[in-house]
């Protein structure tokens, strides 16, 4: 470890200095030397380790290592491994000798007071703080990496809080401490030392709006905890009590990583000598944190909670749809949570309003909701849970050709039990036209789309195949989907075997496309159970040929297709099941800090 500070000795009087446990102090044996001195010897009292540092290429080691040459290539450092019990209780003596070495030409004495100052966090990512003398100022990714993790304190542990906990400079509940990362300041040493020295905790200005620090002084009630660092306070003089050896702090993140914030923040403690003007920092210890990112959970993760909204419109309530969602959730062994109309203000598009994810540190994880900028009737619903910011770099897809413009109108991902683990589902007008052509050739040309649907005029297979405008519109949308297909293959490393084409027709309204019948890829995925919009396709041998085709594609993958009528409540309003539901899912078992970006 490199010396932290230098102490200059004197032949005329003892020198007094403060050293820090575990930190080497450079002892200047060259500045004040007796006339005629050519060598020196150095010794330390019990508890003091003395190191003579030299260049073996230029310095000959003396016999017994007792008298070292007063050479510019020879230096002395000292280190202690425990705090002093009293002022000046440690001693270093340097004796100088001439060529004859008959006796010492002079002596210099250094009296040391050792103080144990260390700022420690969970650098080992075990969930507990351990003393660490290694490089705490850096943060490294990977399974063998190190560095503490900080959670953004964006939940709300108290029902009386008006907003997320991170907006409060005072604790509302002791439970909030569980969301913070522990930090321990070691401050052992003679109490009298702190009459002329102080400990100062600092946060860089650039980090101050992204991190907050709490400390309990005097007790463990809520009133005893105060925020000592944060956006309005960049430094804090530590209130050390007599005999106190360790002080506990609790650190919270205030902002997720984003394009302007890489996620790294640091805190420092300095031992400052107050007996000089200006005051001089004798030692500084710095720790680094990385703020945990917000992580979105994909369809491939098992479901925990299914969300849907209760609404009423000109067709009545969506009660039947919610009953179907309840049955689906029961099959998938997850909980259904219905957002009541009084909260959603008749806004049913809960998928468009927010996205569930989570944030995780070694000591704790909790769900986090990403609030979209949509802000319609559901805009306040995410604030009843947690507000966050997106941090993951997206794959850019082309959806401007759609009336609504959401990617769930033409793609979805589903989990599979094979080695790949998932499939990409893409809406496919070509696949639908081929299916209808096949059924026509089999003699079912008069079987009708929308058969049995009171609110829509039937269209036979023959009519649809003969409709040049429908065919033209669908071929146009197929080109748009194919463009995205190539992007997804390139960006995600997919092959054609990883993609399943789901039959679907589109028509153009103006210059934008809408689904001709309920869009089956716009499904809700609950493990192996798929809640798919009922397409009301042509009935052949008592079964919907579109449903049968989708089953033949997906059920061999271990999936179960459950078709649900969303026609009036969702499809006619240019949305489907996925748009009108949301799912909170299990976090990944893999720890994000084990990644190597």
mmCIF file of C-alpha atoms in Angstrom, residues 137-520:
data_model
loop_
_atom_site.group_PDB
_atom_site.id
_atom_site.type_symbol
_atom_site.label_atom_id
_atom_site.label_comp_id
_atom_site.label_asym_id
_atom_site.label_seq_id
_atom_site.Cartn_x
_atom_site.Cartn_y
_atom_site.Cartn_z
ATOM 1 C CA UNK A 137 -13.105 3.075 -4.615
ATOM 2 C CA UNK A 138 -13.693 0.908 -7.689
ATOM 3 C CA UNK A 139 -16.563 -1.363 -8.742
ATOM 4 C CA UNK A 140 -16.109 -4.479 -10.856
ATOM 5 C CA UNK A 141 -18.672 -6.596 -12.728
ATOM 6 C CA UNK A 142 -18.749 -10.385 -12.880
ATOM 7 C CA UNK A 143 -18.920 -13.432 -10.590
ATOM 8 C CA UNK A 144 -15.471 -12.553 -9.241
ATOM 9 C CA UNK A 145 -16.244 -8.861 -9.099
ATOM 10 C CA UNK A 146 -16.640 -6.620 -6.071
ATOM 11 C CA UNK A 147 -18.315 -3.408 -5.033
ATOM 12 C CA UNK A 148 -21.451 -2.500 -3.109
ATOM 13 C CA UNK A 149 -24.934 -2.213 -4.607
ATOM 14 C CA UNK A 150 -27.422 0.543 -3.860
ATOM 15 C CA UNK A 151 -31.197 0.294 -4.238
ATOM 16 C CA UNK A 152 -33.262 3.235 -5.393
ATOM 17 C CA UNK A 153 -35.616 3.717 -2.453
ATOM 18 C CA UNK A 154 -38.663 4.077 -4.671
ATOM 19 C CA UNK A 155 -41.170 2.024 -2.728
ATOM 20 C CA UNK A 156 -43.504 3.360 -0.033
ATOM 21 C CA UNK A 157 -43.182 1.561 3.280
ATOM 22 C CA UNK A 158 -45.632 3.786 5.133
ATOM 23 C CA UNK A 159 -49.239 4.393 4.087
ATOM 24 C CA UNK A 160 -49.000 7.942 5.417
ATOM 25 C CA UNK A 161 -46.254 8.890 2.964
ATOM 26 C CA UNK A 162 -47.390 11.101 0.133
ATOM 27 C CA UNK A 163 -44.843 9.738 -2.329
ATOM 28 C CA UNK A 164 -41.955 7.290 -2.668
ATOM 29 C CA UNK A 165 -39.689 6.953 0.344
ATOM 30 C CA UNK A 166 -36.812 8.612 -1.487
ATOM 31 C CA UNK A 167 -38.692 11.933 -1.358
ATOM 32 C CA UNK A 168 -38.604 11.938 2.453
ATOM 33 C CA UNK A 169 -35.729 13.456 4.426
ATOM 34 C CA UNK A 170 -37.167 11.867 7.573
ATOM 35 C CA UNK A 171 -37.898 8.169 8.074
ATOM 36 C CA UNK A 172 -41.602 7.314 8.177
ATOM 37 C CA UNK A 173 -40.975 3.758 9.391
ATOM 38 C CA UNK A 174 -37.992 1.715 10.504
ATOM 39 C CA UNK A 175 -38.897 -0.792 7.763
ATOM 40 C CA UNK A 176 -37.497 1.724 5.293
ATOM 41 C CA UNK A 177 -33.989 0.927 6.532
ATOM 42 C CA UNK A 178 -34.310 -2.519 4.910
ATOM 43 C CA UNK A 179 -34.350 -0.817 1.498
ATOM 44 C CA UNK A 180 -31.067 0.933 2.199
ATOM 45 C CA UNK A 181 -27.537 -0.422 1.974
ATOM 46 C CA UNK A 182 -25.621 -0.566 5.259
ATOM 47 C CA UNK A 183 -22.396 1.362 5.698
ATOM 48 C CA UNK A 184 -20.189 1.211 8.817
ATOM 49 C CA UNK A 185 -17.671 3.823 9.941
ATOM 50 C CA UNK A 186 -14.929 2.546 12.240
ATOM 51 C CA UNK A 187 -13.726 5.368 14.511
ATOM 52 C CA UNK A 188 -11.704 3.811 17.339
ATOM 53 C CA UNK A 189 -9.050 5.764 19.155
ATOM 54 C CA UNK A 190 -8.397 7.812 22.289
ATOM 55 C CA UNK A 191 -11.344 10.096 22.993
ATOM 56 C CA UNK A 192 -9.005 13.028 23.602
ATOM 57 C CA UNK A 193 -7.714 12.741 20.058
ATOM 58 C CA UNK A 194 -11.084 13.885 18.786
ATOM 59 C CA UNK A 195 -10.737 17.150 20.667
ATOM 60 C CA UNK A 196 -8.345 18.242 17.920
ATOM 61 C CA UNK A 197 -9.527 15.994 15.102
ATOM 62 C CA UNK A 198 -12.885 15.393 13.480
ATOM 63 C CA UNK A 199 -14.420 12.945 11.018
ATOM 64 C CA UNK A 200 -16.202 14.394 7.993
ATOM 65 C CA UNK A 201 -18.453 12.399 5.661
ATOM 66 C CA UNK A 202 -18.662 13.786 2.113
ATOM 67 C CA UNK A 203 -20.534 13.156 -1.109
ATOM 68 C CA UNK A 204 -19.350 14.676 -4.411
ATOM 69 C CA UNK A 205 -21.646 17.377 -5.757
ATOM 70 C CA UNK A 206 -22.265 15.338 -8.915
ATOM 71 C CA UNK A 207 -23.550 12.411 -6.806
ATOM 72 C CA UNK A 208 -25.481 14.377 -4.195
ATOM 73 C CA UNK A 209 -28.809 14.305 -6.052
ATOM 74 C CA UNK A 210 -28.526 10.557 -6.574
ATOM 75 C CA UNK A 211 -27.752 9.331 -3.062
ATOM 76 C CA UNK A 212 -28.984 9.912 0.480
ATOM 77 C CA UNK A 213 -27.411 8.854 3.792
ATOM 78 C CA UNK A 214 -29.171 8.381 7.132
ATOM 79 C CA UNK A 215 -27.646 7.962 10.578
ATOM 80 C CA UNK A 216 -29.141 7.210 13.982
ATOM 81 C CA UNK A 217 -27.615 9.334 16.739
ATOM 82 C CA UNK A 218 -28.801 9.002 20.302
ATOM 83 C CA UNK A 219 -31.341 6.202 19.940
ATOM 84 C CA UNK A 220 -33.347 3.948 17.657
ATOM 85 C CA UNK A 221 -36.664 5.772 17.423
ATOM 86 C CA UNK A 222 -37.746 7.378 14.163
ATOM 87 C CA UNK A 223 -36.865 10.818 15.490
ATOM 88 C CA UNK A 224 -33.280 9.714 16.110
ATOM 89 C CA UNK A 225 -32.678 8.965 12.432
ATOM 90 C CA UNK A 226 -31.771 11.920 10.319
ATOM 91 C CA UNK A 227 -30.590 12.389 6.788
ATOM 92 C CA UNK A 228 -26.973 13.531 7.008
ATOM 93 C CA UNK A 229 -26.102 13.598 3.281
ATOM 94 C CA UNK A 230 -28.232 14.185 0.217
ATOM 95 C CA UNK A 231 -29.225 16.748 -2.399
ATOM 96 C CA UNK A 232 -29.208 19.588 0.140
ATOM 97 C CA UNK A 233 -26.193 18.525 2.179
ATOM 98 C CA UNK A 234 -22.793 17.607 0.754
ATOM 99 C CA UNK A 235 -20.874 17.041 4.004
ATOM 100 C CA UNK A 236 -21.537 15.950 7.552
ATOM 101 C CA UNK A 237 -19.324 16.285 10.622
ATOM 102 C CA UNK A 238 -19.707 12.938 12.317
ATOM 103 C CA UNK A 239 -21.036 13.168 15.864
ATOM 104 C CA UNK A 240 -18.802 10.608 17.520
ATOM 105 C CA UNK A 241 -19.655 9.824 21.124
ATOM 106 C CA UNK A 242 -16.949 9.092 23.774
ATOM 107 C CA UNK A 243 -15.868 5.474 23.579
ATOM 108 C CA UNK A 244 -17.697 4.918 20.300
ATOM 109 C CA UNK A 245 -15.858 2.578 17.941
ATOM 110 C CA UNK A 246 -18.369 2.042 15.120
ATOM 111 C CA UNK A 247 -21.161 4.168 13.672
ATOM 112 C CA UNK A 248 -23.802 2.732 11.364
ATOM 113 C CA UNK A 249 -25.169 4.562 8.339
ATOM 114 C CA UNK A 250 -27.863 3.652 5.840
ATOM 115 C CA UNK A 251 -27.516 4.633 2.182
ATOM 116 C CA UNK A 252 -30.345 4.988 -0.347
ATOM 117 C CA UNK A 253 -30.330 5.567 -4.079
ATOM 118 C CA UNK A 254 -32.381 8.474 -5.383
ATOM 119 C CA UNK A 255 -32.192 7.895 -9.145
ATOM 120 C CA UNK A 256 -31.935 4.934 -11.491
ATOM 121 C CA UNK A 257 -29.121 4.778 -14.041
ATOM 122 C CA UNK A 258 -30.023 6.430 -17.324
ATOM 123 C CA UNK A 259 -28.393 8.033 -20.331
ATOM 124 C CA UNK A 260 -26.930 10.799 -18.140
ATOM 125 C CA UNK A 261 -26.032 8.636 -15.145
ATOM 126 C CA UNK A 262 -23.899 5.501 -15.373
ATOM 127 C CA UNK A 263 -24.976 4.369 -11.915
ATOM 128 C CA UNK A 264 -21.754 4.847 -9.924
ATOM 129 C CA UNK A 265 -21.708 7.021 -6.788
ATOM 130 C CA UNK A 266 -19.114 7.420 -4.047
ATOM 131 C CA UNK A 267 -18.949 8.496 -0.404
ATOM 132 C CA UNK A 268 -15.835 9.490 1.557
ATOM 133 C CA UNK A 269 -14.838 9.981 5.168
ATOM 134 C CA UNK A 270 -11.871 12.166 6.125
ATOM 135 C CA UNK A 271 -9.937 12.462 9.360
ATOM 136 C CA UNK A 272 -9.319 16.200 9.665
ATOM 137 C CA UNK A 273 -6.881 17.987 11.988
ATOM 138 C CA UNK A 274 -8.742 20.997 13.387
ATOM 139 C CA UNK A 275 -5.725 22.486 15.148
ATOM 140 C CA UNK A 276 -4.361 24.056 11.961
ATOM 141 C CA UNK A 277 -5.626 26.748 9.646
ATOM 142 C CA UNK A 278 -6.662 25.786 7.131
ATOM 143 C CA UNK A 279 -7.831 22.457 8.524
ATOM 144 C CA UNK A 280 -5.845 19.581 7.049
ATOM 145 C CA UNK A 281 -7.280 16.184 6.051
ATOM 146 C CA UNK A 282 -4.860 13.538 7.323
ATOM 147 C CA UNK A 283 -6.585 10.543 5.747
ATOM 148 C CA UNK A 284 -9.516 9.859 3.442
ATOM 149 C CA UNK A 285 -11.314 6.577 2.832
ATOM 150 C CA UNK A 286 -13.693 6.269 -0.104
ATOM 151 C CA UNK A 287 -16.290 3.655 -1.023
ATOM 152 C CA UNK A 288 -18.120 3.186 -4.314
ATOM 153 C CA UNK A 289 -21.670 1.990 -4.937
ATOM 154 C CA UNK A 290 -23.421 1.046 -8.144
ATOM 155 C CA UNK A 291 -27.113 1.865 -8.186
ATOM 156 C CA UNK A 292 -29.109 -1.246 -9.039
ATOM 157 C CA UNK A 293 -30.861 -0.956 -12.435
ATOM 158 C CA UNK A 294 -34.551 -1.411 -13.090
ATOM 159 C CA UNK A 295 -34.971 -4.805 -14.747
ATOM 160 C CA UNK A 296 -37.965 -5.643 -16.914
ATOM 161 C CA UNK A 297 -39.299 -9.185 -16.700
ATOM 162 C CA UNK A 298 -40.216 -10.797 -20.047
ATOM 163 C CA UNK A 299 -43.030 -13.202 -20.905
ATOM 164 C CA UNK A 300 -40.671 -16.112 -20.337
ATOM 165 C CA UNK A 301 -40.628 -15.493 -16.563
ATOM 166 C CA UNK A 302 -43.285 -17.253 -14.429
ATOM 167 C CA UNK A 303 -46.280 -15.071 -13.468
ATOM 168 C CA UNK A 304 -47.045 -13.898 -9.939
ATOM 169 C CA UNK A 305 -49.930 -11.461 -10.405
ATOM 170 C CA UNK A 306 -52.259 -10.744 -13.326
ATOM 171 C CA UNK A 307 -53.742 -7.242 -13.535
ATOM 172 C CA UNK A 308 -56.854 -6.107 -15.404
ATOM 173 C CA UNK A 309 -59.293 -3.198 -15.184
ATOM 174 C CA UNK A 310 -63.003 -3.171 -14.487
ATOM 175 C CA UNK A 311 -64.705 -0.843 -17.010
ATOM 176 C CA UNK A 312 -68.149 0.005 -18.378
ATOM 177 C CA UNK A 313 -68.905 1.302 -21.882
ATOM 178 C CA UNK A 314 -71.784 1.422 -24.367
ATOM 179 C CA UNK A 315 -71.726 -2.386 -24.603
ATOM 180 C CA UNK A 316 -71.954 -2.742 -20.839
ATOM 181 C CA UNK A 317 -69.295 -3.927 -18.395
ATOM 182 C CA UNK A 318 -66.383 -6.233 -19.112
ATOM 183 C CA UNK A 319 -67.499 -8.577 -16.337
ATOM 184 C CA UNK A 320 -67.390 -11.680 -18.578
ATOM 185 C CA UNK A 321 -63.870 -10.831 -19.687
ATOM 186 C CA UNK A 322 -62.747 -10.474 -16.062
ATOM 187 C CA UNK A 323 -64.328 -13.821 -15.246
ATOM 188 C CA UNK A 324 -62.362 -15.381 -18.089
ATOM 189 C CA UNK A 325 -59.208 -13.708 -16.733
ATOM 190 C CA UNK A 326 -59.963 -15.162 -13.314
ATOM 191 C CA UNK A 327 -60.240 -18.652 -14.777
ATOM 192 C CA UNK A 328 -57.004 -18.171 -16.684
ATOM 193 C CA UNK A 329 -55.174 -16.946 -13.579
ATOM 194 C CA UNK A 330 -56.451 -19.942 -11.640
ATOM 195 C CA UNK A 331 -55.103 -22.320 -14.280
ATOM 196 C CA UNK A 332 -51.755 -20.528 -14.248
ATOM 197 C CA UNK A 333 -51.614 -20.510 -10.441
ATOM 198 C CA UNK A 334 -51.241 -16.752 -10.152
ATOM 199 C CA UNK A 335 -53.287 -14.052 -8.453
ATOM 200 C CA UNK A 336 -55.728 -11.820 -10.349
ATOM 201 C CA UNK A 337 -55.822 -8.186 -9.222
ATOM 202 C CA UNK A 338 -58.643 -6.076 -10.648
ATOM 203 C CA UNK A 339 -58.136 -2.347 -10.742
ATOM 204 C CA UNK A 340 -61.611 -0.914 -9.967
ATOM 205 C CA UNK A 341 -63.293 1.654 -12.145
ATOM 206 C CA UNK A 342 -63.023 4.317 -9.452
ATOM 207 C CA UNK A 343 -59.222 4.050 -9.722
ATOM 208 C CA UNK A 344 -58.818 3.477 -13.456
ATOM 209 C CA UNK A 345 -61.429 6.111 -14.400
ATOM 210 C CA UNK A 346 -62.660 3.784 -17.134
ATOM 211 C CA UNK A 347 -59.226 3.454 -18.698
ATOM 212 C CA UNK A 348 -58.739 -0.223 -19.531
ATOM 213 C CA UNK A 349 -55.329 -0.104 -21.218
ATOM 214 C CA UNK A 350 -53.206 -1.034 -18.205
ATOM 215 C CA UNK A 351 -50.428 -2.529 -20.366
ATOM 216 C CA UNK A 352 -49.909 0.818 -22.053
ATOM 217 C CA UNK A 353 -49.784 2.699 -18.763
ATOM 218 C CA UNK A 354 -47.001 0.836 -16.980
ATOM 219 C CA UNK A 355 -44.517 -2.015 -17.093
ATOM 220 C CA UNK A 356 -43.636 -4.278 -14.192
ATOM 221 C CA UNK A 357 -40.047 -5.029 -13.317
ATOM 222 C CA UNK A 358 -37.873 -5.167 -10.252
ATOM 223 C CA UNK A 359 -34.686 -3.921 -8.686
ATOM 224 C CA UNK A 360 -32.299 -6.037 -6.655
ATOM 225 C CA UNK A 361 -29.339 -5.792 -4.301
ATOM 226 C CA UNK A 362 -27.663 -8.631 -2.396
ATOM 227 C CA UNK A 363 -29.650 -7.782 0.743
ATOM 228 C CA UNK A 364 -33.074 -7.181 -0.819
ATOM 229 C CA UNK A 365 -35.177 -7.070 -3.992
ATOM 230 C CA UNK A 366 -38.592 -5.558 -4.636
ATOM 231 C CA UNK A 367 -40.939 -4.953 -7.587
ATOM 232 C CA UNK A 368 -40.731 -1.650 -9.439
ATOM 233 C CA UNK A 369 -43.219 -0.224 -11.914
ATOM 234 C CA UNK A 370 -42.043 1.738 -14.947
ATOM 235 C CA UNK A 371 -44.586 4.464 -15.590
ATOM 236 C CA UNK A 372 -45.136 5.255 -19.264
ATOM 237 C CA UNK A 373 -45.558 8.836 -20.492
ATOM 238 C CA UNK A 374 -49.117 8.020 -21.667
ATOM 239 C CA UNK A 375 -50.957 9.606 -18.685
ATOM 240 C CA UNK A 376 -54.621 8.906 -19.343
ATOM 241 C CA UNK A 377 -57.131 7.659 -16.799
ATOM 242 C CA UNK A 378 -54.704 5.185 -15.250
ATOM 243 C CA UNK A 379 -51.928 7.765 -14.786
ATOM 244 C CA UNK A 380 -52.151 7.761 -10.979
ATOM 245 C CA UNK A 381 -52.306 3.960 -10.599
ATOM 246 C CA UNK A 382 -48.509 3.384 -10.828
ATOM 247 C CA UNK A 383 -47.952 6.016 -8.123
ATOM 248 C CA UNK A 384 -49.896 3.764 -5.734
ATOM 249 C CA UNK A 385 -46.872 1.408 -6.117
ATOM 250 C CA UNK A 386 -43.504 2.570 -7.373
ATOM 251 C CA UNK A 387 -42.202 4.998 -9.979
ATOM 252 C CA UNK A 388 -39.036 4.218 -11.903
ATOM 253 C CA UNK A 389 -37.077 4.991 -15.034
ATOM 254 C CA UNK A 390 -36.145 2.691 -17.870
ATOM 255 C CA UNK A 391 -32.433 1.907 -18.215
ATOM 256 C CA UNK A 392 -32.062 -0.982 -20.641
ATOM 257 C CA UNK A 393 -31.053 -0.252 -24.214
ATOM 258 C CA UNK A 394 -33.964 -1.219 -26.500
ATOM 259 C CA UNK A 395 -34.072 -3.033 -29.806
ATOM 260 C CA UNK A 396 -35.552 -0.505 -32.195
ATOM 261 C CA UNK A 397 -38.501 -1.864 -34.175
ATOM 262 C CA UNK A 398 -40.686 -0.292 -36.840
ATOM 263 C CA UNK A 399 -44.332 0.064 -35.809
ATOM 264 C CA UNK A 400 -45.387 3.338 -37.439
ATOM 265 C CA UNK A 401 -47.417 1.382 -39.989
ATOM 266 C CA UNK A 402 -49.953 0.459 -37.299
ATOM 267 C CA UNK A 403 -52.839 2.677 -36.215
ATOM 268 C CA UNK A 404 -51.971 2.343 -32.537
ATOM 269 C CA UNK A 405 -48.290 1.686 -33.202
ATOM 270 C CA UNK A 406 -47.497 -0.859 -30.482
ATOM 271 C CA UNK A 407 -45.206 -3.807 -31.121
ATOM 272 C CA UNK A 408 -47.539 -6.203 -29.284
ATOM 273 C CA UNK A 409 -49.834 -5.906 -32.300
ATOM 274 C CA UNK A 410 -47.478 -8.051 -34.363
ATOM 275 C CA UNK A 411 -45.180 -9.941 -31.967
ATOM 276 C CA UNK A 412 -45.015 -11.800 -28.689
ATOM 277 C CA UNK A 413 -42.594 -14.115 -26.889
ATOM 278 C CA UNK A 414 -43.646 -17.366 -25.246
ATOM 279 C CA UNK A 415 -41.671 -19.719 -22.964
ATOM 280 C CA UNK A 416 -40.863 -23.246 -24.097
ATOM 281 C CA UNK A 417 -39.440 -26.238 -22.270
ATOM 282 C CA UNK A 418 -36.793 -27.052 -24.873
ATOM 283 C CA UNK A 419 -33.154 -25.952 -24.929
ATOM 284 C CA UNK A 420 -33.935 -22.618 -26.596
ATOM 285 C CA UNK A 421 -36.351 -21.692 -23.829
ATOM 286 C CA UNK A 422 -38.617 -19.435 -25.891
ATOM 287 C CA UNK A 423 -40.164 -18.723 -29.276
ATOM 288 C CA UNK A 424 -40.899 -15.483 -31.050
ATOM 289 C CA UNK A 425 -44.456 -15.286 -32.351
ATOM 290 C CA UNK A 426 -45.049 -13.027 -35.332
ATOM 291 C CA UNK A 427 -48.372 -12.095 -36.889
ATOM 292 C CA UNK A 428 -48.397 -13.418 -40.454
ATOM 293 C CA UNK A 429 -50.883 -12.311 -43.135
ATOM 294 C CA UNK A 430 -49.231 -14.705 -45.612
ATOM 295 C CA UNK A 431 -49.775 -17.639 -43.244
ATOM 296 C CA UNK A 432 -53.427 -16.655 -42.865
ATOM 297 C CA UNK A 433 -54.016 -16.340 -46.623
ATOM 298 C CA UNK A 434 -52.344 -19.730 -47.157
ATOM 299 C CA UNK A 435 -54.545 -21.296 -44.482
ATOM 300 C CA UNK A 436 -57.712 -19.877 -46.046
ATOM 301 C CA UNK A 437 -56.597 -20.975 -49.524
ATOM 302 C CA UNK A 438 -56.005 -24.473 -48.165
ATOM 303 C CA UNK A 439 -59.472 -24.578 -46.616
ATOM 304 C CA UNK A 440 -61.033 -23.351 -49.862
ATOM 305 C CA UNK A 441 -59.286 -26.107 -51.789
ATOM 306 C CA UNK A 442 -60.578 -28.603 -49.219
ATOM 307 C CA UNK A 443 -64.120 -27.454 -50.041
ATOM 308 C CA UNK A 444 -64.773 -25.091 -47.158
ATOM 309 C CA UNK A 445 -64.856 -21.840 -49.134
ATOM 310 C CA UNK A 446 -68.264 -20.861 -47.730
ATOM 311 C CA UNK A 447 -67.167 -21.196 -44.109
ATOM 312 C CA UNK A 448 -67.375 -17.677 -42.692
ATOM 313 C CA UNK A 449 -65.196 -15.435 -40.626
ATOM 314 C CA UNK A 450 -67.109 -13.858 -37.692
ATOM 315 C CA UNK A 451 -69.703 -16.649 -37.806
ATOM 316 C CA UNK A 452 -71.835 -16.357 -34.693
ATOM 317 C CA UNK A 453 -70.629 -12.848 -33.854
ATOM 318 C CA UNK A 454 -73.717 -10.620 -33.675
ATOM 319 C CA UNK A 455 -71.825 -7.385 -34.083
ATOM 320 C CA UNK A 456 -70.026 -8.128 -37.334
ATOM 321 C CA UNK A 457 -71.081 -9.128 -40.842
ATOM 322 C CA UNK A 458 -69.884 -12.581 -41.844
ATOM 323 C CA UNK A 459 -67.209 -12.881 -44.516
ATOM 324 C CA UNK A 460 -66.764 -16.249 -46.211
ATOM 325 C CA UNK A 461 -63.344 -17.657 -47.026
ATOM 326 C CA UNK A 462 -64.145 -17.213 -50.711
ATOM 327 C CA UNK A 463 -65.077 -13.566 -50.168
ATOM 328 C CA UNK A 464 -61.978 -12.798 -48.202
ATOM 329 C CA UNK A 465 -59.661 -14.430 -50.744
ATOM 330 C CA UNK A 466 -61.426 -12.542 -53.542
ATOM 331 C CA UNK A 467 -61.155 -9.193 -51.726
ATOM 332 C CA UNK A 468 -58.256 -7.573 -53.588
ATOM 333 C CA UNK A 469 -58.052 -4.679 -51.150
ATOM 334 C CA UNK A 470 -57.818 -6.981 -48.116
ATOM 335 C CA UNK A 471 -55.151 -9.016 -49.887
ATOM 336 C CA UNK A 472 -53.195 -5.905 -50.887
ATOM 337 C CA UNK A 473 -53.358 -4.452 -47.394
ATOM 338 C CA UNK A 474 -52.278 -7.718 -45.815
ATOM 339 C CA UNK A 475 -49.333 -8.138 -48.183
ATOM 340 C CA UNK A 476 -48.241 -4.601 -47.352
ATOM 341 C CA UNK A 477 -48.355 -5.311 -43.622
ATOM 342 C CA UNK A 478 -46.455 -8.564 -44.232
ATOM 343 C CA UNK A 479 -43.586 -6.513 -45.678
ATOM 344 C CA UNK A 480 -43.593 -4.313 -42.573
ATOM 345 C CA UNK A 481 -43.534 -7.348 -40.310
ATOM 346 C CA UNK A 482 -40.775 -8.958 -42.381
ATOM 347 C CA UNK A 483 -38.617 -5.879 -41.901
ATOM 348 C CA UNK A 484 -38.967 -6.284 -38.131
ATOM 349 C CA UNK A 485 -38.381 -10.021 -38.483
ATOM 350 C CA UNK A 486 -34.917 -9.392 -39.879
ATOM 351 C CA UNK A 487 -34.117 -6.843 -37.166
ATOM 352 C CA UNK A 488 -35.112 -9.304 -34.433
ATOM 353 C CA UNK A 489 -33.135 -12.121 -36.002
ATOM 354 C CA UNK A 490 -30.066 -9.926 -36.214
ATOM 355 C CA UNK A 491 -30.318 -8.252 -32.789
ATOM 356 C CA UNK A 492 -31.407 -11.313 -30.795
ATOM 357 C CA UNK A 493 -29.449 -13.938 -32.685
ATOM 358 C CA UNK A 494 -32.582 -15.803 -33.808
ATOM 359 C CA UNK A 495 -32.987 -18.315 -36.606
ATOM 360 C CA UNK A 496 -36.132 -19.163 -38.548
ATOM 361 C CA UNK A 497 -36.597 -22.187 -36.281
ATOM 362 C CA UNK A 498 -37.033 -19.785 -33.347
ATOM 363 C CA UNK A 499 -39.978 -18.009 -34.991
ATOM 364 C CA UNK A 500 -43.609 -19.134 -35.199
ATOM 365 C CA UNK A 501 -45.905 -17.463 -37.750
ATOM 366 C CA UNK A 502 -49.394 -16.859 -36.352
ATOM 367 C CA UNK A 503 -52.121 -16.392 -39.015
ATOM 368 C CA UNK A 504 -53.486 -12.839 -38.963
ATOM 369 C CA UNK A 505 -55.009 -10.418 -41.468
ATOM 370 C CA UNK A 506 -54.792 -6.626 -41.425
ATOM 371 C CA UNK A 507 -56.538 -3.863 -43.346
ATOM 372 C CA UNK A 508 -55.487 -0.282 -43.929
ATOM 373 C CA UNK A 509 -57.494 2.595 -42.529
ATOM 374 C CA UNK A 510 -55.984 5.555 -44.252
ATOM 375 C CA UNK A 511 -52.247 4.836 -44.191
ATOM 376 C CA UNK A 512 -52.220 2.746 -41.024
ATOM 377 C CA UNK A 513 -53.050 -0.890 -40.408
ATOM 378 C CA UNK A 514 -55.607 -2.434 -38.043
ATOM 379 C CA UNK A 515 -56.303 -6.076 -37.262
ATOM 380 C CA UNK A 516 -59.080 -7.508 -39.467
ATOM 381 C CA UNK A 517 -60.091 -9.939 -36.709
ATOM 382 C CA UNK A 518 -58.918 -10.132 -33.056
ATOM 383 C CA UNK A 519 -55.136 -10.079 -33.118
ATOM 384 C CA UNK A 520 -53.998 -13.413 -31.728
#
